[in-house]
PDB file of C-alpha atoms and ligand atoms in Angstrom:
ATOM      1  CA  UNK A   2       0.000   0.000   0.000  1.00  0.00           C
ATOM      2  CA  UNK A   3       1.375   3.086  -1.006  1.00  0.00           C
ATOM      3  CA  UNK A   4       0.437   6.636   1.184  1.00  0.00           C
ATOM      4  CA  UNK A   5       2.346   9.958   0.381  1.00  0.00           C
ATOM      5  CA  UNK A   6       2.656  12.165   3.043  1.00  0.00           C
ATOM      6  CA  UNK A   7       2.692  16.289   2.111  1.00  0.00           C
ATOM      7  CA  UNK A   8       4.529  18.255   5.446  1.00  0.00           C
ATOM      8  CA  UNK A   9       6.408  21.649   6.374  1.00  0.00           C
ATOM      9  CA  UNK A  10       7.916  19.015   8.832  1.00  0.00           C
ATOM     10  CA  UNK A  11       9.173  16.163   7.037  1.00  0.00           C
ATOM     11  CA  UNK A  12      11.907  15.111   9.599  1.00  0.00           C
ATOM     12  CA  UNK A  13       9.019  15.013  12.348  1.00  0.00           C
ATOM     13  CA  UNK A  14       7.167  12.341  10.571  1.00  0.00           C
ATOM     14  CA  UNK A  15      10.284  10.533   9.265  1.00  0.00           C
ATOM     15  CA  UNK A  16      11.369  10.323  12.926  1.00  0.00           C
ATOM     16  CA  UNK A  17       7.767   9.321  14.104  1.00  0.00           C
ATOM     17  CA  UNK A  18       7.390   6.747  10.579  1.00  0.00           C
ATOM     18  CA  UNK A  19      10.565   5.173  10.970  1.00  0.00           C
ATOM     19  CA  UNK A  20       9.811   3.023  14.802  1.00  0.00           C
ATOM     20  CA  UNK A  21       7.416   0.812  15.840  1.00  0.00           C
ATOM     21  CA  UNK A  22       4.291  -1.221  13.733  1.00  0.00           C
ATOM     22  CA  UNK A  23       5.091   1.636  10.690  1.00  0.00           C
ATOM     23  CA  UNK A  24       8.156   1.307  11.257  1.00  0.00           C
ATOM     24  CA  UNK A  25       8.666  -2.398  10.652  1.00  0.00           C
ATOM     25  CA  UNK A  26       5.658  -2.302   7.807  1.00  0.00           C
ATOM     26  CA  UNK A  27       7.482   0.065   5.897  1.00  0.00           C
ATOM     27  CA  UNK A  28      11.120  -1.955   6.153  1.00  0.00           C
ATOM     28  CA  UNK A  29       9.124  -4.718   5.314  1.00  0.00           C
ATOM     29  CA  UNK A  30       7.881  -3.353   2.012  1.00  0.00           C
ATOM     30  CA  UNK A  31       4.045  -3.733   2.998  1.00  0.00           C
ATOM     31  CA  UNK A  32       3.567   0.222   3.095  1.00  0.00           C
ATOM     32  CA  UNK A  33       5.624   2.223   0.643  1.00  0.00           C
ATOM     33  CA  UNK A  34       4.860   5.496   3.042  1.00  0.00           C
ATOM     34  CA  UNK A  35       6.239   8.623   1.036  1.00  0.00           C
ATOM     35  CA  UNK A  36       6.907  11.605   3.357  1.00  0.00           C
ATOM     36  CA  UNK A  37       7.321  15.231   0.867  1.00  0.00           C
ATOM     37  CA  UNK A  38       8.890  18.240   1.792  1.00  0.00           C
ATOM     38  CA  UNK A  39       6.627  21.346   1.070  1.00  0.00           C
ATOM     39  CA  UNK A  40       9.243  23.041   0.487  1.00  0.00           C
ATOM     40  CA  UNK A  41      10.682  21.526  -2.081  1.00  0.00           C
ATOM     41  CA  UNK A  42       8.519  23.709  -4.759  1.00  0.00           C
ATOM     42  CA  UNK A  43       9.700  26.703  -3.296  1.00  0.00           C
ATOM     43  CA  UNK A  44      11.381  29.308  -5.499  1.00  0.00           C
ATOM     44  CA  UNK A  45      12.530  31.832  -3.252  1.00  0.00           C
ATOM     45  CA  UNK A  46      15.786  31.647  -1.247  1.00  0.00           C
ATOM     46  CA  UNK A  47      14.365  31.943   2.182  1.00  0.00           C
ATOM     47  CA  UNK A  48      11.692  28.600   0.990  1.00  0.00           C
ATOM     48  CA  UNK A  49       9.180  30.541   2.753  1.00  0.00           C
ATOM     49  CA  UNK A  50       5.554  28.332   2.403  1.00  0.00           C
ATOM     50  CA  UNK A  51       3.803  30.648   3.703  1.00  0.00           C
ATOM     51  CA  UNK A  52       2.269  34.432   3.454  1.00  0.00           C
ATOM     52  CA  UNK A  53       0.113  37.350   5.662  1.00  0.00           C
ATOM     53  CA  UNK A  54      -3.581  36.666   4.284  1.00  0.00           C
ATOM     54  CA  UNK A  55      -5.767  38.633   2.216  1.00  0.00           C
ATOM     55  CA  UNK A  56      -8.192  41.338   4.228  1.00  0.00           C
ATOM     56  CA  UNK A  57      -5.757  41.130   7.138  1.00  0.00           C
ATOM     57  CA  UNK A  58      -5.814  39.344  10.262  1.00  0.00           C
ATOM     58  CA  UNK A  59      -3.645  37.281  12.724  1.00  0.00           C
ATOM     59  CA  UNK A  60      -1.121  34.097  11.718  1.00  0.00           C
ATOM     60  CA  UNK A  61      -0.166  32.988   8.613  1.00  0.00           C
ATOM     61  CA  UNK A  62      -1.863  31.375   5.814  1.00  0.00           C
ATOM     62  CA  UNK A  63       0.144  27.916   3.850  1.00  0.00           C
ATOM     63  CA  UNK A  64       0.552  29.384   0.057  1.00  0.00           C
ATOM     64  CA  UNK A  65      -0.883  27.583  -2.566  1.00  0.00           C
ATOM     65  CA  UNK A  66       2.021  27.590  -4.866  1.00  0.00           C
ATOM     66  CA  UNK A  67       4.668  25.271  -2.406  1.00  0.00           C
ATOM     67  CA  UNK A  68       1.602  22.986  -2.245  1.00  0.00           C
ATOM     68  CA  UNK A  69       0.499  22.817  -5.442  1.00  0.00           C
ATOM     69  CA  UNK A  70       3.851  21.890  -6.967  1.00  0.00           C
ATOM     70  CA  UNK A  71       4.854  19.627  -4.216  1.00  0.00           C
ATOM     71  CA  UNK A  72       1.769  17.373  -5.125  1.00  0.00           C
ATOM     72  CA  UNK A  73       2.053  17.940  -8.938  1.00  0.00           C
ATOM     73  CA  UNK A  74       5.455  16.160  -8.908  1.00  0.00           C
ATOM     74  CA  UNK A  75       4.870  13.468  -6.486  1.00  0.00           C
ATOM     75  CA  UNK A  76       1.673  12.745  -8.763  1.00  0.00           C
ATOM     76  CA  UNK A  77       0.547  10.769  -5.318  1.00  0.00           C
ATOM     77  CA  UNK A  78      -2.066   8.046  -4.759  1.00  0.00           C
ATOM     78  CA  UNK A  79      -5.940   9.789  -4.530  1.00  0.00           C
ATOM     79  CA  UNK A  80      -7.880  10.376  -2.456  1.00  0.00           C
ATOM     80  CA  UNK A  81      -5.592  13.126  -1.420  1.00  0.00           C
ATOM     81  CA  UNK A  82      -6.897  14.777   1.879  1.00  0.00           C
ATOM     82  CA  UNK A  83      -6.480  17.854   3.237  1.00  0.00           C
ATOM     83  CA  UNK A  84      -5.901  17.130   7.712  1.00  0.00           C
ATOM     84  CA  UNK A  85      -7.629  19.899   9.557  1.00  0.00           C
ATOM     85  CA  UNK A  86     -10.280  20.118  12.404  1.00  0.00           C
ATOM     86  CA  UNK A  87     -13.091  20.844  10.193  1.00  0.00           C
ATOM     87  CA  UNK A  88     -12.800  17.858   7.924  1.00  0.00           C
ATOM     88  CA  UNK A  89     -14.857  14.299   8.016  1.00  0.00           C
ATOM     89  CA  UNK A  90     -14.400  12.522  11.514  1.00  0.00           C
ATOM     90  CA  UNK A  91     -11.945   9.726  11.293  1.00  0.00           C
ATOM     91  CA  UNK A  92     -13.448   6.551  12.490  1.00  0.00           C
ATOM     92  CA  UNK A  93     -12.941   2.994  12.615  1.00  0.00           C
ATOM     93  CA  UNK A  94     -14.601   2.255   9.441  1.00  0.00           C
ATOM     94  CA  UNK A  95     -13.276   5.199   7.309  1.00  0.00           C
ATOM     95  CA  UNK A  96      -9.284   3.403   8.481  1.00  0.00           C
ATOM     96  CA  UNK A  97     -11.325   0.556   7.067  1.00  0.00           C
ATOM     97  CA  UNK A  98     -12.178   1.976   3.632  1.00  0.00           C
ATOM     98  CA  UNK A  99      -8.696   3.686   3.210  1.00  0.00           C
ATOM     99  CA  UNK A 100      -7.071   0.359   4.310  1.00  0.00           C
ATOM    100  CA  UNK A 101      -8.992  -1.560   1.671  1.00  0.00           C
ATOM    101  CA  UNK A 102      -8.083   0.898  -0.921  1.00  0.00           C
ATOM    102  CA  UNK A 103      -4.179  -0.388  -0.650  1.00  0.00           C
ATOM    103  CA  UNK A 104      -4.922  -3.527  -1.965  1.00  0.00           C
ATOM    104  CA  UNK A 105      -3.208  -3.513  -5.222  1.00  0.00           C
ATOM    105  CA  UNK A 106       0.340  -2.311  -5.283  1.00  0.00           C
ATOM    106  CA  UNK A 107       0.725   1.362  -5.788  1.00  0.00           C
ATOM    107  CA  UNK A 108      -2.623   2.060  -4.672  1.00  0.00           C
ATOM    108  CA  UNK A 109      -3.430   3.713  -1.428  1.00  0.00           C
ATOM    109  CA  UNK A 110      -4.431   7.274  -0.466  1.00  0.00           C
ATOM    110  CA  UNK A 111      -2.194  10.823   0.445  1.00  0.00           C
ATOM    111  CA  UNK A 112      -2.485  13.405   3.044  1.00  0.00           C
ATOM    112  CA  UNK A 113      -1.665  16.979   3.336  1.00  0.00           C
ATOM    113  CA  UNK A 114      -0.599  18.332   6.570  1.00  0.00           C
ATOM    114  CA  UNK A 115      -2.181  22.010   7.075  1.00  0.00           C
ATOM    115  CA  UNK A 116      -1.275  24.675   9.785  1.00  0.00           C
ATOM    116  CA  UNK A 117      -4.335  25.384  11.394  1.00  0.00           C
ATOM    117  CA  UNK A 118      -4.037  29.145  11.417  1.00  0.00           C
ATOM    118  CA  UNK A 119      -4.874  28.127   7.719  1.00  0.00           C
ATOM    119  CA  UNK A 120      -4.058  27.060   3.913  1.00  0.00           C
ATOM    120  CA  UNK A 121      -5.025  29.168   1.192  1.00  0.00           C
ATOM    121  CA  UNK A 122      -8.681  28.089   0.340  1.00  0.00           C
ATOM    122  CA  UNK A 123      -7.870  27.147  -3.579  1.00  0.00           C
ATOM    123  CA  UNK A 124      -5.924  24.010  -2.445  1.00  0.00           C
ATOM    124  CA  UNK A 125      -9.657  22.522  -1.295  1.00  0.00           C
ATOM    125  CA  UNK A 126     -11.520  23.892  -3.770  1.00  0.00           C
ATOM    126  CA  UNK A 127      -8.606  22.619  -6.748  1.00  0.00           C
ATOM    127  CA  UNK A 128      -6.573  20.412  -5.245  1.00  0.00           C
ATOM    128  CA  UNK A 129      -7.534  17.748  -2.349  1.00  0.00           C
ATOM    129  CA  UNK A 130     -10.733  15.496  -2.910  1.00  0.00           C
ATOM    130  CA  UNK A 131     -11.654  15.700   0.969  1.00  0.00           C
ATOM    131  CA  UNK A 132     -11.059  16.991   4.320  1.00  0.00           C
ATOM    132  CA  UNK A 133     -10.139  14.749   7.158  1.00  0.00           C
ATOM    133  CA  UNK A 134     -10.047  15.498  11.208  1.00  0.00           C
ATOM    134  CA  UNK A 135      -9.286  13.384  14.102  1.00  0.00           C
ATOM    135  CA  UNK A 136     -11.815  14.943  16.461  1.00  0.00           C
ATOM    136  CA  UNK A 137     -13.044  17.880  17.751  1.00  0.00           C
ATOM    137  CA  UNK A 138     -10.011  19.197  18.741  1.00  0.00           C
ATOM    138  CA  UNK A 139      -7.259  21.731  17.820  1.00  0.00           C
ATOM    139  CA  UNK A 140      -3.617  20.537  16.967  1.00  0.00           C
ATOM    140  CA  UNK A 141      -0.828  23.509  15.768  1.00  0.00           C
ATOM    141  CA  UNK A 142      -0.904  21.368  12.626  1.00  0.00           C
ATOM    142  CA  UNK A 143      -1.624  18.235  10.905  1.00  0.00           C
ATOM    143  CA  UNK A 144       1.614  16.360  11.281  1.00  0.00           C
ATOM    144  CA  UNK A 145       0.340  14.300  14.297  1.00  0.00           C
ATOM    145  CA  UNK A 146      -3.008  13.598  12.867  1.00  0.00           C
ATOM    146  CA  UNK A 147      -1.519  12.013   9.965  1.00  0.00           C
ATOM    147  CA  UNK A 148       1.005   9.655  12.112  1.00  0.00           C
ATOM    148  CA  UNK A 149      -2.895   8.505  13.770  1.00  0.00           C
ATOM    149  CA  UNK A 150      -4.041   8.329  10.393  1.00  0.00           C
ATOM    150  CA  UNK A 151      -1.131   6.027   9.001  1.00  0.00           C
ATOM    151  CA  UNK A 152      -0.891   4.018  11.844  1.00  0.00           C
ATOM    152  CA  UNK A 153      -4.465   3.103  12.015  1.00  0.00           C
ATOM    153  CA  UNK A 154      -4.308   2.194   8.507  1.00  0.00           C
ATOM    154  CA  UNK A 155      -1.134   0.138   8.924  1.00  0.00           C
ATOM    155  CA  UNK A 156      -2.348  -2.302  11.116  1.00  0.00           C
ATOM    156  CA  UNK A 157      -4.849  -3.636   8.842  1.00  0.00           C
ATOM    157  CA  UNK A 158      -2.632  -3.957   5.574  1.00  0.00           C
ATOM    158  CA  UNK A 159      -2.528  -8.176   5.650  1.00  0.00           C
ATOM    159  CA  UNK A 160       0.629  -9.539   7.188  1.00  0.00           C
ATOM    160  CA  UNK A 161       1.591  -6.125   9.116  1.00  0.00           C
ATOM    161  CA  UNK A 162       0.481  -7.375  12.516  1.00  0.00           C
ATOM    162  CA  UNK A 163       2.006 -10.510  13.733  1.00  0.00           C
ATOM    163  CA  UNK A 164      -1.153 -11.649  14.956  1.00  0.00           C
ATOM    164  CA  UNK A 165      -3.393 -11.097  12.106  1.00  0.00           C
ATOM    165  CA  UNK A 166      -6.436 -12.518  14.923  1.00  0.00           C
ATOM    166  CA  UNK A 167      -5.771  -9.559  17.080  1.00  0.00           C
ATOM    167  CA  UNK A 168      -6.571  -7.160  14.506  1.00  0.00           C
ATOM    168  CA  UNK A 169      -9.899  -8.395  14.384  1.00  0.00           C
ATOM    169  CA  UNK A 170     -10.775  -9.480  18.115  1.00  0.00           C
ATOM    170  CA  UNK A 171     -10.397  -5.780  19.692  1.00  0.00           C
ATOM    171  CA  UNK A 172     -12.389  -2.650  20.062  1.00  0.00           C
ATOM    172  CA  UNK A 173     -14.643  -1.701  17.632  1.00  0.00           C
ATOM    173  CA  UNK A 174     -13.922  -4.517  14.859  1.00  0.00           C
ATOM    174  CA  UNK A 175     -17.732  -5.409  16.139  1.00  0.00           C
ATOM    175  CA  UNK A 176     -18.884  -1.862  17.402  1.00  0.00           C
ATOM    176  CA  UNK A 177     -17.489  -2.955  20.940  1.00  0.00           C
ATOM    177  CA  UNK A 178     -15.043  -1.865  23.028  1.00  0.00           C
ATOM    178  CA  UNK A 179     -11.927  -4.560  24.128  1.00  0.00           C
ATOM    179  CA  UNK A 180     -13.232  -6.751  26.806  1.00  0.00           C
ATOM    180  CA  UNK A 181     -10.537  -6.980  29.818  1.00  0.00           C
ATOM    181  CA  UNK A 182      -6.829  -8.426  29.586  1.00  0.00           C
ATOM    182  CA  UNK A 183      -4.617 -10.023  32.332  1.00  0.00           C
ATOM    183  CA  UNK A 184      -1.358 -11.701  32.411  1.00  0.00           C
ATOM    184  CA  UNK A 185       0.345 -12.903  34.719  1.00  0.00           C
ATOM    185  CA  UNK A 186       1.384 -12.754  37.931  1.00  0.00           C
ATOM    186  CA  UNK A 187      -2.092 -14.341  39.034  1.00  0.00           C
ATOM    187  CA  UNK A 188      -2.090 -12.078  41.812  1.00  0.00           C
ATOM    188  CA  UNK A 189      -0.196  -8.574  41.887  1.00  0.00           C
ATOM    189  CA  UNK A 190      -0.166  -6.689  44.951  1.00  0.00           C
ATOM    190  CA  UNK A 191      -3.339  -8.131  46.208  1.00  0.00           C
ATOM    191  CA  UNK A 192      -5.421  -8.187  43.009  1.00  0.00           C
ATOM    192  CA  UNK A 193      -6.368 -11.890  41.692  1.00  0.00           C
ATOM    193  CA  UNK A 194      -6.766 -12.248  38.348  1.00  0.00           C
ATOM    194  CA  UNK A 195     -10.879 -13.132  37.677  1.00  0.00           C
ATOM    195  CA  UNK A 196     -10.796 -16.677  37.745  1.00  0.00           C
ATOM    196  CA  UNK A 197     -12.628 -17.498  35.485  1.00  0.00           C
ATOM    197  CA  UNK A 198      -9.641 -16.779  32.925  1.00  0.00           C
ATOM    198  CA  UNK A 199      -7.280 -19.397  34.937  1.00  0.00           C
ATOM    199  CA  UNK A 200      -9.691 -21.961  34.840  1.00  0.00           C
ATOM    200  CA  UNK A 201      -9.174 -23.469  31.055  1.00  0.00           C
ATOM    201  CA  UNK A 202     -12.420 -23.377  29.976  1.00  0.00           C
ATOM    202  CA  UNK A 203     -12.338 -21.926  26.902  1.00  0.00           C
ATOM    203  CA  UNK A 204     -16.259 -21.416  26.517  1.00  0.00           C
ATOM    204  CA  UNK A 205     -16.584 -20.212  29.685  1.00  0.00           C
ATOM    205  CA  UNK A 206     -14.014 -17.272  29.392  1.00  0.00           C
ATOM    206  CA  UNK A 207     -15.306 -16.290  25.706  1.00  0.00           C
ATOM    207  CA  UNK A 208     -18.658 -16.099  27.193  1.00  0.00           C
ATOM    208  CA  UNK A 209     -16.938 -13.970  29.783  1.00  0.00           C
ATOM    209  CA  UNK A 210     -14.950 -11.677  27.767  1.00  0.00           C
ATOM    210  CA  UNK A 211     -18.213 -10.875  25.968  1.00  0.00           C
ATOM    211  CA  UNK A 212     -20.273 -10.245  28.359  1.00  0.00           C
ATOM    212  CA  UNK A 213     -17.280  -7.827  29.445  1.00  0.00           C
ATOM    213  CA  UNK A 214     -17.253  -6.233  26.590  1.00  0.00           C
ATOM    214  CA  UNK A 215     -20.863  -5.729  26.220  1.00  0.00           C
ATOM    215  CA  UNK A 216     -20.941  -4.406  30.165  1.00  0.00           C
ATOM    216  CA  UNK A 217     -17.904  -2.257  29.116  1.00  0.00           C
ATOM    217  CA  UNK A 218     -19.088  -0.327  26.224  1.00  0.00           C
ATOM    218  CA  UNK A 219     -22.722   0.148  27.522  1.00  0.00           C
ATOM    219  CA  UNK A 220     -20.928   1.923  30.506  1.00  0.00           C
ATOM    220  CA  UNK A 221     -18.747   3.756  29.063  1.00  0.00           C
ATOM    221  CA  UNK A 222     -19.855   4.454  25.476  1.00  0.00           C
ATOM    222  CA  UNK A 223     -23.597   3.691  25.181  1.00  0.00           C
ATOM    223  CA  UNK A 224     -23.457   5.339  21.814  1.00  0.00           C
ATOM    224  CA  UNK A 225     -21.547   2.649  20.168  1.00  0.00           C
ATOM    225  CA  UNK A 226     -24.200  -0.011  21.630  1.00  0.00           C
ATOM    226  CA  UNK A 227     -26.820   2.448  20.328  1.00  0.00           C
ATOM    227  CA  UNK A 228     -25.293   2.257  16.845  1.00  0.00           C
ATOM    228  CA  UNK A 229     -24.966  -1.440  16.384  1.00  0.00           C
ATOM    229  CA  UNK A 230     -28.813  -1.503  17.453  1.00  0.00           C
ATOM    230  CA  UNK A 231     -29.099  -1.721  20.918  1.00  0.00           C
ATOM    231  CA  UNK A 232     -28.437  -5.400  22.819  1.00  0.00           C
ATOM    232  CA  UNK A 233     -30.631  -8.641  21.698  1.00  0.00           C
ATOM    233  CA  UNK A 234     -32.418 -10.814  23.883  1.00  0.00           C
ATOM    234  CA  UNK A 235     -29.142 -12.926  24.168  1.00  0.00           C
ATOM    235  CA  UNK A 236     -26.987 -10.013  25.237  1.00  0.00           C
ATOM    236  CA  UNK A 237     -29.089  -9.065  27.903  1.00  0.00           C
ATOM    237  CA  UNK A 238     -29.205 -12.997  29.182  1.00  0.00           C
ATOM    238  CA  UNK A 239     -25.434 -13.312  28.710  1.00  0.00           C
ATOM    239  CA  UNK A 240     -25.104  -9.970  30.899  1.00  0.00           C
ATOM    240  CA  UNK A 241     -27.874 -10.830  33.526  1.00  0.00           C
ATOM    241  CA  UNK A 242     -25.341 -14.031  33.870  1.00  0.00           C
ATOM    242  CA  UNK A 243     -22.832 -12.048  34.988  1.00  0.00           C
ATOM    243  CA  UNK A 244     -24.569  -9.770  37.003  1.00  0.00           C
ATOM    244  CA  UNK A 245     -24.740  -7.006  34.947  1.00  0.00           C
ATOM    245  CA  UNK A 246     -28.517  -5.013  34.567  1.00  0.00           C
ATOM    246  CA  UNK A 247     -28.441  -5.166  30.951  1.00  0.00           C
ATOM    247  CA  UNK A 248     -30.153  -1.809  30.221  1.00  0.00           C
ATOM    248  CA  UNK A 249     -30.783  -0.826  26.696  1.00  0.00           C
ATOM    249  CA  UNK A 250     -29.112   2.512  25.938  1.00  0.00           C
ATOM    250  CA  UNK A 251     -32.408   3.736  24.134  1.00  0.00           C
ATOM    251  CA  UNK A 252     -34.089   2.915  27.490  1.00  0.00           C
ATOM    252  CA  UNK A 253     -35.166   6.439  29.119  1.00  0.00           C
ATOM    253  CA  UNK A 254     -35.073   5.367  32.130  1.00  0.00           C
ATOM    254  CA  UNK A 255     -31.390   4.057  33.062  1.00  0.00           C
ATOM    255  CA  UNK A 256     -30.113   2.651  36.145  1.00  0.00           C
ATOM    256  CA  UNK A 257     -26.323   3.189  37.247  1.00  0.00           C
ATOM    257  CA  UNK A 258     -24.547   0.892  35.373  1.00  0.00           C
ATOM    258  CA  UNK A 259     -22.010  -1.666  36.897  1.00  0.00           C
ATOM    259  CA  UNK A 260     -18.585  -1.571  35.387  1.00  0.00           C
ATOM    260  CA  UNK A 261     -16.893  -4.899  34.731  1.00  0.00           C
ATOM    261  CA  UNK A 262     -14.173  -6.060  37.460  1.00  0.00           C
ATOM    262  CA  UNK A 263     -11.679  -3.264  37.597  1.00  0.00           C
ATOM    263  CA  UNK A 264      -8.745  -2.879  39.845  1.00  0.00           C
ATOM    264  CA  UNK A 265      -8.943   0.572  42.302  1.00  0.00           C
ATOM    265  CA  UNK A 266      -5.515   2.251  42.876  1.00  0.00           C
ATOM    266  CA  UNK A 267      -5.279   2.914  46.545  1.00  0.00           C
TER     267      UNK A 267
HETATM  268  N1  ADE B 322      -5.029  19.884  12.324  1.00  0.00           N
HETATM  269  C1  ADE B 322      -5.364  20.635  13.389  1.00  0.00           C
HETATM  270  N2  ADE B 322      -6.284  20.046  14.140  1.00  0.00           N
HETATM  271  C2  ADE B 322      -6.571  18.861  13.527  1.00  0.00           C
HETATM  272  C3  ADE B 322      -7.454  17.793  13.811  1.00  0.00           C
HETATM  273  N3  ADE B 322      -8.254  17.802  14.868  1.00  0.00           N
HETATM  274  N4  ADE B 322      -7.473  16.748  12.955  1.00  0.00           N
HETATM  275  C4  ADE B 322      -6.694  16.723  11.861  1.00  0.00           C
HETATM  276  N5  ADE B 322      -5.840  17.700  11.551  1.00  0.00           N
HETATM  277  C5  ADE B 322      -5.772  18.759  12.372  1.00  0.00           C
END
């Protein structure tokens, strides 16, 4: 899967791309990740990217020239997306769709890196197919969004994680969060592990870990359960079984919910 990366800080996310699950896919040869210097299109001797904007005002707006030419000679993979905090919310299925889209070699998707005081309005309107944001908050620039973006991605390119199951099994691959995880000692400083996950019966601790998981994400995001459609009858058995009050999040009327077994710090 190829993604091209479009930066004022190109050393940032070489330093950030070159360690760790990207770090290995990329040595590997399963992402061909392309990191591109804005200012490489820059014609004046100080490279300057960026200029005071039209009508006045505070900060500085990103040119359209530098970024222009920087993309026109890369010729990158599309979609091309601008990163910025009033672009389309990143989620797990959009890493989905842009993973799926690196299927073939050479294909895969690009992103541009703005500063948020702003980018000259004609690269959107000419230049990027879409806008993309991490959530609904403010970073100096895009540079860290797109290491969350790549990384995301990453880990579902076939054969970058070791353990192609756990890309699956965790949060959200079924619109819930990750059900509790122990290792050992058994006990640590007090705390047993539950025990039903020491005593080898593998039924019993998958019915466990989803009833976990269900008690988890209607506790802490009810929204998710609300999106996959609420719990069915067997949910709400499998969390009355585990003494959970399995309360449908469209229910108006909600009691406290339990959360699963959690350690306190003391
Ligand atoms: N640049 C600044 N804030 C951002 C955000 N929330 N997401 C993506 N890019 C950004």
């Amino acid at each position: 899967m190829r993604v091209d990366l479009f930066t004022i800080f190109p050393g940032l996310l070489e330093a950030v791309g070159s360690e760790s699950l990207v770090g290995r896919a990329r040595r590997s040869g399963l992402l061909d990740l392309r990191i591109h210097d804005l200012r490489s299109a820059t014609i004046d001797p100080r490279r300057s990217v960026d200029d005071t904007p039209f009508g006045g005002g505070a900060g500085m707006v990103l040119a359209p020239g530098p970024v222009f030419g920087a993309v026109e000679a890369a010729q990158p993979p599309r979609p091309l997306f601008l990163l910025g905090p009033g672009g389309r919310r990143l989620d797990q299925a959009l890493v989905r769709e842009l993973a799926d889209r690196g299927s073939a070699p050479g294909e895969g998707f690009s992103l541009l890196c703005g500063r948020y005081e702003g980018v000259d309005e004609r690269v959107a309107d000419h230049l990027v197919d879409d806008e993309l944001s991490i959530g609904d908050y403010v970073l100096a620039g895009g540079e860290a969004a797109a290491f969350v973006v790549v990384e995301a991605v990453a880990r579902l390119v076939p054969g970058v994680m070791g353990n192609e199951a756990s890309a699956g099994e965790e949060s959200f691959s079924d619109g819930l969060l990750e059900y509790p995880q122990y290792t050992r000692p058994a006990e640590f400083r007090g705390w047993p592990v539950p025990e039903v996950l020491r005593s080898g019966d593998h039924a019993r601790v998958a019915r466990w870990r989803r009833a976990q998981a269900l008690a988890r994400t209607l506790a802490r995001r009810p929204d998710l359960v609300e999106a996959r459609g609420g719990l069915s009858d067997d949910e709400v058995r499998l969390l009355a079984e585990h003494g959970y009050s399995a309360v449908s999040p469209r229910s108006p009327e909600e009691p406290p919910r339990r959360e699963p077994h959690r350690p306190r710090r003391s």
